[in-house]
PDB file of C-alpha atoms in Angstrom:
ATOM      1  CA  MET V  10      79.443  62.411  63.519  1.00  0.00           C
ATOM      2  CA  THR V  11      75.948  63.369  63.208  1.00  0.00           C
ATOM      3  CA  ASP V  12      73.046  63.542  66.086  1.00  0.00           C
ATOM      4  CA  ASN V  13      71.852  60.399  64.480  1.00  0.00           C
ATOM      5  CA  GLN V  14      75.051  58.869  64.238  1.00  0.00           C
ATOM      6  CA  CYS V  15      76.095  59.696  67.835  1.00  0.00           C
ATOM      7  CA  LYS V  16      72.543  58.218  69.317  1.00  0.00           C
ATOM      8  CA  ALA V  17      72.776  55.413  66.916  1.00  0.00           C
ATOM      9  CA  LYS V  18      76.347  54.551  68.358  1.00  0.00           C
ATOM     10  CA  LYS V  19      74.911  54.980  72.065  1.00  0.00           C
ATOM     11  CA  GLY V  20      72.249  52.299  71.059  1.00  0.00           C
ATOM     12  CA  LEU V  21      74.675  50.069  70.116  1.00  0.00           C
ATOM     13  CA  ALA V  22      76.707  50.254  73.361  1.00  0.00           C
ATOM     14  CA  PHE V  23      73.438  49.836  75.556  1.00  0.00           C
ATOM     15  CA  PHE V  24      72.828  46.568  73.007  1.00  0.00           C
ATOM     16  CA  ILE V  25      76.161  45.176  73.422  1.00  0.00           C
ATOM     17  CA  LEU V  26      75.419  45.843  77.502  1.00  0.00           C
ATOM     18  CA  SER V  27      72.389  43.721  77.351  1.00  0.00           C
ATOM     19  CA  LEU V  28      74.224  41.276  75.259  1.00  0.00           C
ATOM     20  CA  LEU V  29      76.843  40.856  77.823  1.00  0.00           C
ATOM     21  CA  ALA V  30      74.566  40.355  80.444  1.00  0.00           C
ATOM     22  CA  VAL V  31      73.137  37.725  78.474  1.00  0.00           C
ATOM     23  CA  ALA V  32      76.590  36.239  78.478  1.00  0.00           C
ATOM     24  CA  GLY V  33      76.670  36.283  82.222  1.00  0.00           C
ATOM     25  CA  MET V  34      73.347  34.219  82.119  1.00  0.00           C
ATOM     26  CA  GLY V  35      75.602  31.791  80.549  1.00  0.00           C
ATOM     27  CA  SER V  36      78.441  31.636  83.487  1.00  0.00           C
ATOM     28  CA  GLU V  37      75.969  29.620  85.630  1.00  0.00           C
ATOM     29  CA  VAL V  38      76.296  26.474  82.228  1.00  0.00           C
ATOM     30  CA  LEU V  39      80.013  27.064  82.147  1.00  0.00           C
ATOM     31  CA  LEU V  40      80.316  26.402  86.094  1.00  0.00           C
ATOM     32  CA  ALA V  41      77.931  23.470  86.369  1.00  0.00           C
ATOM     33  CA  PHE V  42      78.844  21.380  83.337  1.00  0.00           C
ATOM     34  CA  PHE V  43      82.073  22.242  82.446  1.00  0.00           C
ATOM     35  CA  ILE V  44      83.958  23.415  85.766  1.00  0.00           C
ATOM     36  CA  GLU V  45      82.066  21.584  88.655  1.00  0.00           C
ATOM     37  CA  PRO V  46      82.193  18.170  86.940  1.00  0.00           C
ATOM     38  CA  LEU V  47      86.033  18.152  86.752  1.00  0.00           C
ATOM     39  CA  VAL V  48      86.439  19.307  91.033  1.00  0.00           C
ATOM     40  CA  TYR V  49      83.657  16.789  91.774  1.00  0.00           C
ATOM     41  CA  GLY V  50      83.973  14.115  89.126  1.00  0.00           C
ATOM     42  CA  LYS V  51      79.935  13.949  88.769  1.00  0.00           C
ATOM     43  CA  GLY V  52      77.455  15.841  87.064  1.00  0.00           C
ATOM     44  CA  LEU V  53      75.297  18.156  88.180  1.00  0.00           C
ATOM     45  CA  TRP V  54      72.206  16.224  88.948  1.00  0.00           C
ATOM     46  CA  ASP V  55      74.431  13.899  90.972  1.00  0.00           C
ATOM     47  CA  PHE V  56      75.555  16.545  93.292  1.00  0.00           C
ATOM     48  CA  SER V  57      75.043  16.091  97.266  1.00  0.00           C
ATOM     49  CA  THR V  58      72.874  18.688  99.041  1.00  0.00           C
ATOM     50  CA  ARG V  59      76.242  20.183 100.322  1.00  0.00           C
ATOM     51  CA  GLU V  60      77.630  20.619  96.896  1.00  0.00           C
ATOM     52  CA  ILE V  61      74.391  21.873  95.101  1.00  0.00           C
ATOM     53  CA  ILE V  62      74.253  24.617  98.115  1.00  0.00           C
ATOM     54  CA  SER V  63      77.818  25.647  96.880  1.00  0.00           C
ATOM     55  CA  HIS V  64      76.980  25.578  93.428  1.00  0.00           C
ATOM     56  CA  TRP V  65      74.486  28.105  94.217  1.00  0.00           C
ATOM     57  CA  LEU V  66      76.686  30.420  96.336  1.00  0.00           C
ATOM     58  CA  VAL V  67      79.610  30.151  93.659  1.00  0.00           C
ATOM     59  CA  THR V  68      76.763  31.196  91.252  1.00  0.00           C
ATOM     60  CA  CYS V  69      75.675  33.896  93.408  1.00  0.00           C
ATOM     61  CA  ILE V  70      79.228  35.536  93.773  1.00  0.00           C
ATOM     62  CA  ILE V  71      79.911  35.157  89.666  1.00  0.00           C
ATOM     63  CA  LEU V  72      76.186  36.964  89.128  1.00  0.00           C
ATOM     64  CA  LEU V  73      76.909  39.705  91.360  1.00  0.00           C
ATOM     65  CA  ILE V  74      80.517  40.363  90.453  1.00  0.00           C
ATOM     66  CA  ILE V  75      78.937  40.922  86.597  1.00  0.00           C
ATOM     67  CA  ILE V  76      75.952  43.065  87.846  1.00  0.00           C
ATOM     68  CA  LEU V  77      78.168  45.298  89.529  1.00  0.00           C
ATOM     69  CA  LEU V  78      80.589  45.482  86.797  1.00  0.00           C
ATOM     70  CA  LEU V  79      77.874  45.850  84.305  1.00  0.00           C
ATOM     71  CA  VAL V  80      76.118  48.941  86.199  1.00  0.00           C
ATOM     72  CA  LYS V  81      79.608  50.351  86.743  1.00  0.00           C
ATOM     73  CA  LEU V  82      80.338  50.171  82.962  1.00  0.00           C
ATOM     74  CA  ALA V  83      77.052  51.792  82.167  1.00  0.00           C
ATOM     75  CA  LYS V  84      77.749  54.665  84.727  1.00  0.00           C
ATOM     76  CA  LYS V  85      81.549  55.230  83.394  1.00  0.00           C
ATOM     77  CA  LYS V  86      81.139  54.919  79.798  1.00  0.00           C
ATOM     78  CA  LEU V  87      77.342  55.660  79.098  1.00  0.00           C
ATOM     79  CA  ALA V  88      76.665  58.260  81.969  1.00  0.00           C
ATOM     80  CA  PHE V  89      73.651  56.005  82.873  1.00  0.00           C
ATOM     81  CA  ASP V  90      72.654  55.667  86.387  1.00  0.00           C
ATOM     82  CA  ILE V  91      70.135  52.628  86.469  1.00  0.00           C
ATOM     83  CA  PHE V  92      68.785  53.946  89.649  1.00  0.00           C
ATOM     84  CA  SER V  93      68.045  57.157  88.621  1.00  0.00           C
ATOM     85  CA  GLN V  94      64.545  56.697  87.759  1.00  0.00           C
ATOM     86  CA  ARG V  95      62.631  56.990  91.363  1.00  0.00           C
ATOM     87  CA  SER V  96      59.197  58.640  89.720  1.00  0.00           C
ATOM     88  CA  ALA V  97      55.864  57.690  91.306  1.00  0.00           C
ATOM     89  CA  ILE V  98      53.535  55.656  88.735  1.00  0.00           C
ATOM     90  CA  GLY V  99      50.190  56.169  89.980  1.00  0.00           C
ATOM     91  CA  THR V 100      47.138  53.941  90.410  1.00  0.00           C
ATOM     92  CA  LYS V 101      46.909  52.798  87.042  1.00  0.00           C
ATOM     93  CA  ARG V 102      50.062  51.457  86.416  1.00  0.00           C
ATOM     94  CA  TRP V 103      50.264  50.127  89.706  1.00  0.00           C
ATOM     95  CA  ALA V 104      47.175  48.471  88.653  1.00  0.00           C
ATOM     96  CA  LEU V 105      48.731  47.154  85.389  1.00  0.00           C
ATOM     97  CA  CYS V 106      52.025  45.869  87.208  1.00  0.00           C
ATOM     98  CA  PHE V 107      49.650  43.556  89.789  1.00  0.00           C
ATOM     99  CA  GLY V 108      47.868  43.008  86.473  1.00  0.00           C
ATOM    100  CA  LEU V 109      50.922  41.399  84.808  1.00  0.00           C
ATOM    101  CA  LEU V 110      52.080  39.489  88.079  1.00  0.00           C
ATOM    102  CA  VAL V 111      48.685  37.930  88.082  1.00  0.00           C
ATOM    103  CA  VAL V 112      49.062  36.919  84.514  1.00  0.00           C
ATOM    104  CA  SER V 113      52.350  35.558  85.123  1.00  0.00           C
ATOM    105  CA  ILE V 114      51.350  34.034  88.449  1.00  0.00           C
ATOM    106  CA  VAL V 115      48.428  32.104  86.578  1.00  0.00           C
ATOM    107  CA  MET V 116      50.951  30.937  83.763  1.00  0.00           C
ATOM    108  CA  SER V 117      53.261  29.537  86.128  1.00  0.00           C
ATOM    109  CA  THR V 118      50.574  27.608  87.951  1.00  0.00           C
ATOM    110  CA  MET V 119      49.794  25.853  84.726  1.00  0.00           C
ATOM    111  CA  LEU V 120      52.992  24.908  83.676  1.00  0.00           C
ATOM    112  CA  TRP V 121      53.831  23.463  86.948  1.00  0.00           C
ATOM    113  CA  ASN V 122      50.468  21.838  88.023  1.00  0.00           C
ATOM    114  CA  GLY V 123      50.402  24.140  91.066  1.00  0.00           C
ATOM    115  CA  LEU V 124      51.927  27.260  92.782  1.00  0.00           C
ATOM    116  CA  LYS V 125      55.772  27.048  91.674  1.00  0.00           C
ATOM    117  CA  VAL V 126      57.309  27.974  95.370  1.00  0.00           C
ATOM    118  CA  VAL V 127      55.177  25.464  97.060  1.00  0.00           C
ATOM    119  CA  LYS V 128      56.296  22.758  94.357  1.00  0.00           C
ATOM    120  CA  GLU V 129      60.084  23.496  94.905  1.00  0.00           C
ATOM    121  CA  PHE V 130      59.417  24.071  98.547  1.00  0.00           C
ATOM    122  CA  GLN V 131      57.976  20.243  98.467  1.00  0.00           C
ATOM    123  CA  ASN V 132      60.493  19.200  95.756  1.00  0.00           C
ATOM    124  CA  LEU V 133      63.771  20.710  97.472  1.00  0.00           C
ATOM    125  CA  GLY V 134      63.114  20.983 101.543  1.00  0.00           C
ATOM    126  CA  TRP V 135      63.463  23.970 103.550  1.00  0.00           C
ATOM    127  CA  LEU V 136      67.590  24.158 103.263  1.00  0.00           C
ATOM    128  CA  LYS V 137      67.725  23.611  99.455  1.00  0.00           C
ATOM    129  CA  PHE V 138      64.570  25.956  99.121  1.00  0.00           C
ATOM    130  CA  ILE V 139      66.259  28.731 100.648  1.00  0.00           C
ATOM    131  CA  PHE V 140      69.975  28.835  98.897  1.00  0.00           C
ATOM    132  CA  GLN V 141      67.499  28.163  95.362  1.00  0.00           C
ATOM    133  CA  TYR V 142      65.672  31.630  96.028  1.00  0.00           C
ATOM    134  CA  LEU V 143      68.613  33.196  97.250  1.00  0.00           C
ATOM    135  CA  TYR V 144      70.105  32.254  93.818  1.00  0.00           C
ATOM    136  CA  TYR V 145      66.790  33.422  92.341  1.00  0.00           C
ATOM    137  CA  LEU V 146      67.372  36.937  93.676  1.00  0.00           C
ATOM    138  CA  PHE V 147      70.916  37.070  91.951  1.00  0.00           C
ATOM    139  CA  GLU V 148      69.465  35.707  88.544  1.00  0.00           C
ATOM    140  CA  THR V 149      66.780  38.151  88.660  1.00  0.00           C
ATOM    141  CA  GLY V 150      68.885  40.919  89.160  1.00  0.00           C
ATOM    142  CA  LEU V 151      70.933  40.154  85.950  1.00  0.00           C
ATOM    143  CA  PHE V 152      67.502  39.697  83.996  1.00  0.00           C
ATOM    144  CA  VAL V 153      66.534  43.437  84.729  1.00  0.00           C
ATOM    145  CA  LEU V 154      70.159  44.306  83.526  1.00  0.00           C
ATOM    146  CA  ILE V 155      69.348  42.678  80.157  1.00  0.00           C
ATOM    147  CA  ILE V 156      66.299  44.553  79.991  1.00  0.00           C
ATOM    148  CA  ILE V 157      67.443  47.816  81.512  1.00  0.00           C
ATOM    149  CA  PHE V 158      70.117  48.058  78.568  1.00  0.00           C
ATOM    150  CA  ALA V 159      68.070  46.735  75.903  1.00  0.00           C
ATOM    151  CA  GLN V 160      64.964  48.948  76.413  1.00  0.00           C
ATOM    152  CA  GLU V 161      67.168  51.859  76.080  1.00  0.00           C
ATOM    153  CA  ALA V 162      68.898  50.681  73.123  1.00  0.00           C
ATOM    154  CA  GLY V 163      64.974  50.438  71.552  1.00  0.00           C
ATOM    155  CA  GLU V 164      64.256  53.373  72.645  1.00  0.00           C
ATOM    156  CA  ILE V 165      67.292  55.417  71.071  1.00  0.00           C
ATOM    157  CA  TRP V 166      66.727  53.364  67.987  1.00  0.00           C
ATOM    158  CA  PHE V 167      63.101  52.969  67.179  1.00  0.00           C
ATOM    159  CA  ARG V 168      62.029  55.711  69.263  1.00  0.00           C
ATOM    160  CA  ASN V 169      59.167  54.453  70.901  1.00  0.00           C
ATOM    161  CA  SER V 170      59.166  54.022  74.718  1.00  0.00           C
ATOM    162  CA  ASN V 171      55.861  52.075  75.199  1.00  0.00           C
ATOM    163  CA  ILE V 172      57.025  48.698  73.388  1.00  0.00           C
ATOM    164  CA  PRO V 173      58.852  46.579  75.970  1.00  0.00           C
ATOM    165  CA  TRP V 174      62.219  46.243  73.851  1.00  0.00           C
ATOM    166  CA  GLY V 175      64.001  44.589  77.591  1.00  0.00           C
ATOM    167  CA  GLY V 176      61.389  41.887  77.205  1.00  0.00           C
ATOM    168  CA  ILE V 177      61.615  41.370  74.034  1.00  0.00           C
ATOM    169  CA  MET V 178      65.285  40.745  74.129  1.00  0.00           C
ATOM    170  CA  VAL V 179      64.674  38.278  77.572  1.00  0.00           C
ATOM    171  CA  ALA V 180      61.923  36.542  75.327  1.00  0.00           C
ATOM    172  CA  LEU V 181      64.362  35.790  72.123  1.00  0.00           C
ATOM    173  CA  THR V 182      67.352  34.872  74.474  1.00  0.00           C
ATOM    174  CA  TRP V 183      66.011  33.381  77.473  1.00  0.00           C
ATOM    175  CA  GLY V 184      62.732  31.622  75.531  1.00  0.00           C
ATOM    176  CA  LEU V 185      64.806  30.588  72.540  1.00  0.00           C
ATOM    177  CA  ALA V 186      67.476  28.745  75.144  1.00  0.00           C
ATOM    178  CA  HIS V 187      64.691  26.749  76.851  1.00  0.00           C
ATOM    179  CA  ILE V 188      63.384  25.704  73.520  1.00  0.00           C
ATOM    180  CA  PHE V 189      66.475  23.976  72.681  1.00  0.00           C
ATOM    181  CA  SER V 190      67.322  22.860  76.161  1.00  0.00           C
ATOM    182  CA  LYS V 191      64.111  22.034  77.674  1.00  0.00           C
ATOM    183  CA  ASP V 192      61.049  21.347  75.207  1.00  0.00           C
ATOM    184  CA  LEU V 193      58.717  24.052  73.547  1.00  0.00           C
ATOM    185  CA  SER V 194      56.127  24.414  75.842  1.00  0.00           C
ATOM    186  CA  VAL V 195      58.828  25.501  78.718  1.00  0.00           C
ATOM    187  CA  GLY V 196      60.143  27.501  75.982  1.00  0.00           C
ATOM    188  CA  ILE V 197      56.998  29.069  75.107  1.00  0.00           C
ATOM    189  CA  PHE V 198      56.176  29.982  78.327  1.00  0.00           C
ATOM    190  CA  ALA V 199      60.221  31.642  79.178  1.00  0.00           C
ATOM    191  CA  PHE V 200      59.227  33.333  75.776  1.00  0.00           C
ATOM    192  CA  SER V 201      56.176  34.837  77.350  1.00  0.00           C
ATOM    193  CA  GLU V 202      57.196  35.461  80.882  1.00  0.00           C
ATOM    194  CA  GLY V 203      60.411  37.466  79.108  1.00  0.00           C
ATOM    195  CA  LEU V 204      57.625  39.851  77.840  1.00  0.00           C
ATOM    196  CA  LEU V 205      55.831  40.466  81.013  1.00  0.00           C
ATOM    197  CA  TYR V 206      59.095  41.187  82.790  1.00  0.00           C
ATOM    198  CA  GLY V 207      59.653  44.223  80.050  1.00  0.00           C
ATOM    199  CA  SER V 208      56.142  45.170  80.285  1.00  0.00           C
ATOM    200  CA  ALA V 209      56.495  45.303  84.018  1.00  0.00           C
ATOM    201  CA  TYR V 210      59.643  47.194  83.736  1.00  0.00           C
ATOM    202  CA  VAL V 211      57.882  49.744  81.211  1.00  0.00           C
ATOM    203  CA  ALA V 212      54.647  50.070  82.930  1.00  0.00           C
ATOM    204  CA  SER V 213      56.789  50.686  86.222  1.00  0.00           C
ATOM    205  CA  LYS V 214      58.479  53.764  84.433  1.00  0.00           C
ATOM    206  CA  LYS V 215      61.766  52.142  84.522  1.00  0.00           C
ATOM    207  CA  ASN V 216      61.538  52.837  88.291  1.00  0.00           C
ATOM    208  CA  LEU V 217      63.940  49.815  89.616  1.00  0.00           C
ATOM    209  CA  PHE V 218      62.529  50.098  92.871  1.00  0.00           C
ATOM    210  CA  ILE V 219      59.357  48.955  91.867  1.00  0.00           C
ATOM    211  CA  ALA V 220      60.259  47.056  88.728  1.00  0.00           C
ATOM    212  CA  PHE V 221      62.985  44.513  90.327  1.00  0.00           C
ATOM    213  CA  PRO V 222      60.079  43.400  93.608  1.00  0.00           C
ATOM    214  CA  VAL V 223      57.523  42.784  90.756  1.00  0.00           C
ATOM    215  CA  ILE V 224      59.868  40.948  88.160  1.00  0.00           C
ATOM    216  CA  PHE V 225      61.012  38.835  91.214  1.00  0.00           C
ATOM    217  CA  LEU V 226      57.853  37.809  92.409  1.00  0.00           C
ATOM    218  CA  MET V 227      57.215  37.120  88.597  1.00  0.00           C
ATOM    219  CA  PHE V 228      59.620  34.970  88.382  1.00  0.00           C
ATOM    220  CA  VAL V 229      59.774  33.160  91.906  1.00  0.00           C
ATOM    221  CA  LEU V 230      55.941  32.496  91.794  1.00  0.00           C
TER     222      LEU V 230
END
């Protein structure tokens, strides 16, 4: 096997890991629309406060298991440690990350007709708000894995580290899912947000200790 073939195979392995992370996002759909309705005898929108909190907690556990399995698989099969990048990023890259965060907040504010975090607190109340945002933490973790693995695949295949391949992956999967499950405007927002997430990862030089907080803030604000 030639060197190019080895690289192509490795890129495919990273792409498959990214697809597995995407599939992991579907675990909540399976839980919410197929398993829990059988348990509770009613749909998600009719859940009581206790039942919706239980849903979020179970989802968090499932997402955590998926995250840990994928991280372990990447390290074992590809010798890839997602925490290995810890480079300082400099003032310009910090400014870029901040700029991307501001753009994300402006887009979200336009979609929600106000700050998302404020609107959700008003709609949910403090108890459900806490568990909703705990769930967001784990959901962001899986989004970040999609970005990380797709970014590696894109860089290996196309030999360009400046393009947010991971963001493109999130945009195409998460964005299209929202177009089909909700409406075009929400889908376009999700598509654009995916690109911003991936751009933040690239801007942070793949330093997860910088990228994760920035992407989480993008997601919740």
